PDB file of C-alpha atoms in Angstrom:
ATOM      1  CA  MET A 122      -0.245   0.182   0.120  1.00  0.00           C
ATOM      2  CA  LEU A 123       2.364   2.671  -1.790  1.00  0.00           C
ATOM      3  CA  THR A 124       0.128   5.948  -1.292  1.00  0.00           C
ATOM      4  CA  ASP A 125       1.371   8.888  -3.599  1.00  0.00           C
ATOM      5  CA  HIS A 126       3.090  11.193  -0.852  1.00  0.00           C
ATOM      6  CA  ARG A 127       5.584   8.124   0.148  1.00  0.00           C
ATOM      7  CA  LYS A 128       6.448   7.387  -3.832  1.00  0.00           C
ATOM      8  CA  HIS A 129       8.283  10.762  -3.132  1.00  0.00           C
ATOM      9  CA  ALA A 130      10.153   9.669  -0.174  1.00  0.00           C
ATOM     10  CA  ALA A 131      13.838  10.082   0.371  1.00  0.00           C
ATOM     11  CA  LYS A 132      15.245   6.589  -0.236  1.00  0.00           C
ATOM     12  CA  HIS A 133      19.035   7.039   1.093  1.00  0.00           C
ATOM     13  CA  LEU A 134      19.063   8.591   4.764  1.00  0.00           C
ATOM     14  CA  VAL A 135      21.766   9.139   6.829  1.00  0.00           C
ATOM     15  CA  CYS A 136      21.052   7.964  10.141  1.00  0.00           C
ATOM     16  CA  ALA A 137      22.667   8.122  14.172  1.00  0.00           C
ATOM     17  CA  VAL A 138      21.804   5.252  16.416  1.00  0.00           C
ATOM     18  CA  ILE A 139      22.580   6.052  20.232  1.00  0.00           C
ATOM     19  CA  THR A 140      21.886   3.037  22.854  1.00  0.00           C
ATOM     20  CA  VAL A 141      21.236   4.108  25.882  1.00  0.00           C
ATOM     21  CA  SER A 142      22.368   1.526  28.329  1.00  0.00           C
ATOM     22  CA  ASP A 143      24.195   1.135  32.178  1.00  0.00           C
ATOM     23  CA  THR A 144      25.589  -2.134  30.911  1.00  0.00           C
ATOM     24  CA  ARG A 145      25.981  -2.329  27.183  1.00  0.00           C
ATOM     25  CA  THR A 146      29.205  -2.362  25.167  1.00  0.00           C
ATOM     26  CA  LYS A 147      29.756  -2.530  21.511  1.00  0.00           C
ATOM     27  CA  GLU A 148      30.244  -6.044  21.506  1.00  0.00           C
ATOM     28  CA  THR A 149      26.725  -6.990  23.588  1.00  0.00           C
ATOM     29  CA  ASP A 150      24.422  -4.146  21.862  1.00  0.00           C
ATOM     30  CA  LYS A 151      22.264  -6.778  20.177  1.00  0.00           C
ATOM     31  CA  SER A 152      19.514  -3.670  20.013  1.00  0.00           C
ATOM     32  CA  GLY A 153      21.741  -0.950  18.649  1.00  0.00           C
ATOM     33  CA  LYS A 154      23.321  -3.993  16.031  1.00  0.00           C
ATOM     34  CA  LYS A 155      20.218  -4.734  14.865  1.00  0.00           C
ATOM     35  CA  ILE A 156      18.889  -1.330  13.988  1.00  0.00           C
ATOM     36  CA  ILE A 157      22.232  -0.344  12.026  1.00  0.00           C
ATOM     37  CA  ASP A 158      21.583  -3.718   9.892  1.00  0.00           C
ATOM     38  CA  LEU A 159      18.275  -3.225   9.127  1.00  0.00           C
ATOM     39  CA  LEU A 160      19.237   0.768   8.044  1.00  0.00           C
ATOM     40  CA  ILE A 161      22.238  -0.544   6.086  1.00  0.00           C
ATOM     41  CA  ASN A 162      19.588  -3.447   4.551  1.00  0.00           C
ATOM     42  CA  GLN A 163      17.463  -0.354   3.318  1.00  0.00           C
ATOM     43  CA  GLU A 164      20.575   1.076   1.560  1.00  0.00           C
ATOM     44  CA  HIS A 165      20.569   3.819   4.496  1.00  0.00           C
ATOM     45  CA  GLN A 166      23.834   4.916   6.082  1.00  0.00           C
ATOM     46  CA  VAL A 167      24.992   5.298  10.073  1.00  0.00           C
ATOM     47  CA  HIS A 168      27.272   8.359  10.499  1.00  0.00           C
ATOM     48  CA  PHE A 169      27.202   8.229  14.020  1.00  0.00           C
ATOM     49  CA  TYR A 170      26.779   5.341  16.558  1.00  0.00           C
ATOM     50  CA  GLU A 171      27.161   5.649  20.410  1.00  0.00           C
ATOM     51  CA  ILE A 172      26.457   3.630  23.634  1.00  0.00           C
ATOM     52  CA  ILE A 173      25.919   5.669  26.509  1.00  0.00           C
ATOM     53  CA  PRO A 174      24.606   5.364  30.504  1.00  0.00           C
ATOM     54  CA  ASP A 175      20.706   6.219  31.580  1.00  0.00           C
ATOM     55  CA  GLU A 176      21.546   9.829  32.296  1.00  0.00           C
ATOM     56  CA  GLY A 177      19.645  12.416  31.347  1.00  0.00           C
ATOM     57  CA  GLU A 178      21.901  15.278  30.418  1.00  0.00           C
ATOM     58  CA  GLN A 179      24.562  13.008  28.407  1.00  0.00           C
ATOM     59  CA  ILE A 180      21.591  11.797  26.570  1.00  0.00           C
ATOM     60  CA  ARG A 181      20.308  14.969  25.670  1.00  0.00           C
ATOM     61  CA  THR A 182      24.015  16.403  24.363  1.00  0.00           C
ATOM     62  CA  THR A 183      24.540  13.452  22.454  1.00  0.00           C
ATOM     63  CA  VAL A 184      21.197  13.710  20.789  1.00  0.00           C
ATOM     64  CA  GLU A 185      21.968  17.604  19.713  1.00  0.00           C
ATOM     65  CA  LYS A 186      25.801  16.552  18.818  1.00  0.00           C
ATOM     66  CA  ALA A 187      24.274  14.023  16.473  1.00  0.00           C
ATOM     67  CA  ILE A 188      21.503  16.351  15.022  1.00  0.00           C
ATOM     68  CA  ASP A 189      23.719  19.776  15.446  1.00  0.00           C
ATOM     69  CA  SER A 190      26.243  18.110  12.472  1.00  0.00           C
ATOM     70  CA  GLY A 191      23.680  18.545   9.986  1.00  0.00           C
ATOM     71  CA  LYS A 192      24.265  16.113   8.663  1.00  0.00           C
ATOM     72  CA  ILE A 193      21.828  13.541  10.250  1.00  0.00           C
ATOM     73  CA  ASP A 194      18.374  12.795   8.952  1.00  0.00           C
ATOM     74  CA  ALA A 195      16.866  10.444  11.344  1.00  0.00           C
ATOM     75  CA  VAL A 196      18.017   9.448  14.896  1.00  0.00           C
ATOM     76  CA  ILE A 197      17.299   6.278  16.679  1.00  0.00           C
ATOM     77  CA  VAL A 198      17.774   6.120  20.547  1.00  0.00           C
ATOM     78  CA  ASN A 199      16.987   2.824  22.081  1.00  0.00           C
ATOM     79  CA  GLY A 200      16.687   2.180  25.872  1.00  0.00           C
ATOM     80  CA  GLY A 201      15.776   4.022  29.071  1.00  0.00           C
ATOM     81  CA  THR A 202      12.105   4.468  27.952  1.00  0.00           C
ATOM     82  CA  GLY A 203      10.749   1.949  30.732  1.00  0.00           C
ATOM     83  CA  ILE A 204       9.412   3.393  33.831  1.00  0.00           C
ATOM     84  CA  SER A 205      11.881   2.578  36.387  1.00  0.00           C
ATOM     85  CA  ASN A 206      14.038   5.317  38.529  1.00  0.00           C
ATOM     86  CA  ARG A 207      16.890   5.183  35.740  1.00  0.00           C
ATOM     87  CA  ASP A 208      14.972   5.075  32.629  1.00  0.00           C
ATOM     88  CA  VAL A 209      15.242   9.155  31.767  1.00  0.00           C
ATOM     89  CA  THR A 210      15.436   9.046  28.183  1.00  0.00           C
ATOM     90  CA  ILE A 211      11.932  10.566  27.659  1.00  0.00           C
ATOM     91  CA  GLU A 212      12.743  12.968  29.941  1.00  0.00           C
ATOM     92  CA  ALA A 213      16.041  13.943  28.484  1.00  0.00           C
ATOM     93  CA  ILE A 214      14.507  14.050  24.774  1.00  0.00           C
ATOM     94  CA  GLU A 215      11.075  15.428  24.422  1.00  0.00           C
ATOM     95  CA  PRO A 216      12.060  18.914  25.586  1.00  0.00           C
ATOM     96  CA  LEU A 217      14.052  18.349  22.490  1.00  0.00           C
ATOM     97  CA  PHE A 218      10.954  18.416  19.843  1.00  0.00           C
ATOM     98  CA  GLU A 219       9.805  21.260  17.945  1.00  0.00           C
ATOM     99  CA  LYS A 220       6.905  19.224  17.176  1.00  0.00           C
ATOM    100  CA  GLN A 221       6.031  15.768  18.240  1.00  0.00           C
ATOM    101  CA  LEU A 222       4.342  13.077  16.669  1.00  0.00           C
ATOM    102  CA  PRO A 223       2.021  11.075  18.824  1.00  0.00           C
ATOM    103  CA  GLY A 224       0.711   8.644  16.726  1.00  0.00           C
ATOM    104  CA  PHE A 225       4.175   6.631  16.711  1.00  0.00           C
ATOM    105  CA  GLY A 226       4.250   5.787  20.383  1.00  0.00           C
ATOM    106  CA  GLU A 227       0.171   5.242  20.212  1.00  0.00           C
ATOM    107  CA  LEU A 228       0.887   2.374  17.230  1.00  0.00           C
ATOM    108  CA  PHE A 229       3.914   1.518  18.373  1.00  0.00           C
ATOM    109  CA  ARG A 230       2.208   0.088  21.881  1.00  0.00           C
ATOM    110  CA  HIS A 231      -0.779  -1.168  19.528  1.00  0.00           C
ATOM    111  CA  LEU A 232       1.401  -3.131  17.503  1.00  0.00           C
ATOM    112  CA  SER A 233       3.624  -4.396  21.226  1.00  0.00           C
ATOM    113  CA  PHE A 234       0.046  -5.123  22.437  1.00  0.00           C
ATOM    114  CA  GLN A 235      -0.578  -7.169  19.336  1.00  0.00           C
ATOM    115  CA  TYR A 236       2.645  -8.879  18.241  1.00  0.00           C
ATOM    116  CA  ASP A 237       4.912  -8.664  20.842  1.00  0.00           C
ATOM    117  CA  ILE A 238       4.346  -8.471  24.600  1.00  0.00           C
ATOM    118  CA  GLY A 239       0.487  -8.014  25.445  1.00  0.00           C
ATOM    119  CA  THR A 240      -0.740  -5.878  28.240  1.00  0.00           C
ATOM    120  CA  ALA A 241       3.031  -4.977  29.136  1.00  0.00           C
ATOM    121  CA  SER A 242       3.219  -2.597  26.083  1.00  0.00           C
ATOM    122  CA  ILE A 243       1.587  -0.209  28.446  1.00  0.00           C
ATOM    123  CA  LEU A 244       4.992   0.408  30.426  1.00  0.00           C
ATOM    124  CA  SER A 245       6.133   1.883  26.989  1.00  0.00           C
ATOM    125  CA  ARG A 246       6.949   5.347  26.501  1.00  0.00           C
ATOM    126  CA  ALA A 247       7.987   5.232  23.290  1.00  0.00           C
ATOM    127  CA  ILE A 248       7.764   8.644  21.377  1.00  0.00           C
ATOM    128  CA  CYS A 249       9.009  10.709  17.930  1.00  0.00           C
ATOM    129  CA  GLY A 250       9.420  14.177  16.934  1.00  0.00           C
ATOM    130  CA  VAL A 251      11.233  16.615  14.745  1.00  0.00           C
ATOM    131  CA  ARG A 252      14.203  18.783  15.988  1.00  0.00           C
ATOM    132  CA  LYS A 253      16.105  21.130  13.551  1.00  0.00           C
ATOM    133  CA  HIS A 254      14.887  19.218  10.301  1.00  0.00           C
ATOM    134  CA  CYS A 255      15.860  15.599  11.503  1.00  0.00           C
ATOM    135  CA  ILE A 256      13.080  12.968  12.833  1.00  0.00           C
ATOM    136  CA  LEU A 257      13.795  11.489  16.308  1.00  0.00           C
ATOM    137  CA  PHE A 258      12.747   8.215  17.146  1.00  0.00           C
ATOM    138  CA  SER A 259      13.130   6.927  20.929  1.00  0.00           C
ATOM    139  CA  ILE A 260      11.939   3.257  21.426  1.00  0.00           C
ATOM    140  CA  PRO A 261      12.573   0.691  24.031  1.00  0.00           C
ATOM    141  CA  GLY A 262      15.885  -1.388  24.102  1.00  0.00           C
ATOM    142  CA  SER A 263      14.675  -4.647  23.994  1.00  0.00           C
ATOM    143  CA  THR A 264      15.451  -6.725  20.480  1.00  0.00           C
ATOM    144  CA  GLY A 265      12.175  -7.511  20.111  1.00  0.00           C
ATOM    145  CA  ALA A 266      10.684  -3.856  20.590  1.00  0.00           C
ATOM    146  CA  VAL A 267      13.267  -2.367  18.488  1.00  0.00           C
ATOM    147  CA  THR A 268      12.663  -5.619  15.338  1.00  0.00           C
ATOM    148  CA  LEU A 269       9.004  -4.547  15.723  1.00  0.00           C
ATOM    149  CA  ALA A 270       9.588  -0.412  15.749  1.00  0.00           C
ATOM    150  CA  MET A 271      11.839  -0.833  13.028  1.00  0.00           C
ATOM    151  CA  GLU A 272      10.108  -2.814  10.652  1.00  0.00           C
ATOM    152  CA  LYS A 273       6.845  -2.200  11.265  1.00  0.00           C
ATOM    153  CA  ILE A 274       7.170   1.644  11.548  1.00  0.00           C
ATOM    154  CA  ILE A 275      10.355   3.316  11.339  1.00  0.00           C
ATOM    155  CA  LEU A 276      11.804   1.989   7.953  1.00  0.00           C
ATOM    156  CA  PRO A 277       8.485   2.192   6.055  1.00  0.00           C
ATOM    157  CA  GLU A 278       8.005   5.662   6.839  1.00  0.00           C
ATOM    158  CA  VAL A 279      11.494   7.160   7.806  1.00  0.00           C
ATOM    159  CA  GLY A 280      12.149   8.659   4.385  1.00  0.00           C
ATOM    160  CA  HIS A 281       8.318   9.885   3.957  1.00  0.00           C
ATOM    161  CA  MET A 282       8.745  11.699   7.042  1.00  0.00           C
ATOM    162  CA  VAL A 283      12.399  13.012   6.032  1.00  0.00           C
ATOM    163  CA  GLN A 284      10.807  14.161   2.940  1.00  0.00           C
ATOM    164  CA  GLU A 285       7.832  15.927   4.303  1.00  0.00           C
ATOM    165  CA  ILE A 286      10.149  17.798   7.157  1.00  0.00           C
ATOM    166  CA  HIS A 287      12.174  19.281   4.239  1.00  0.00           C
ATOM    167  CA  LYS A 288       9.827  19.984   1.711  1.00  0.00           C
ATOM    168  CA  ASP A 289       9.226  23.289   2.658  1.00  0.00           C
ATOM    169  CA  VAL A 290      12.670  24.486   3.507  1.00  0.00           C
ATOM    170  CA  LYS A 291      14.809  26.930   1.869  1.00  0.00           C
ATOM    171  CA  HIS A 292      18.015  26.335   0.829  1.00  0.00           C
ATOM    172  CA  GLU A 293      20.759  29.243   1.052  1.00  0.00           C
TER     173      GLU A 293
END
């Protein structure tokens, strides 16, 4: 089901992947690697990949660093979206949004309920928004959640989203 709008979607994006975890390393970050593999399989590029601890200030500054480089079309942050005291990704990222897309989180929770974790989906605080002409996703860090978000929502729509963000931007 390809709408006319999606026919003009950006095809080859430059992305950033940020894993929020107190315990993962680049060797053990299955979710970050999954995101990267799925992006590359769709012919997108990953120019920024970092693993950072569940620390609000570090999350915010790392996301800003990726976006402020001016080279990134989409940032995908995984981890830190739950309800424990250490889960502060949403609190760090949400204030950065110029526009929020609540439908992303709503759809993600619906699909999580339907295909992955059932009623535990209410614990997810996945969000999406726009900052400085860049789309920013924040998803849970489990490999199942990452796969679901990437395959069912992000990969099918991210090119269209980037095209929409840039369609009325005046370039100097």
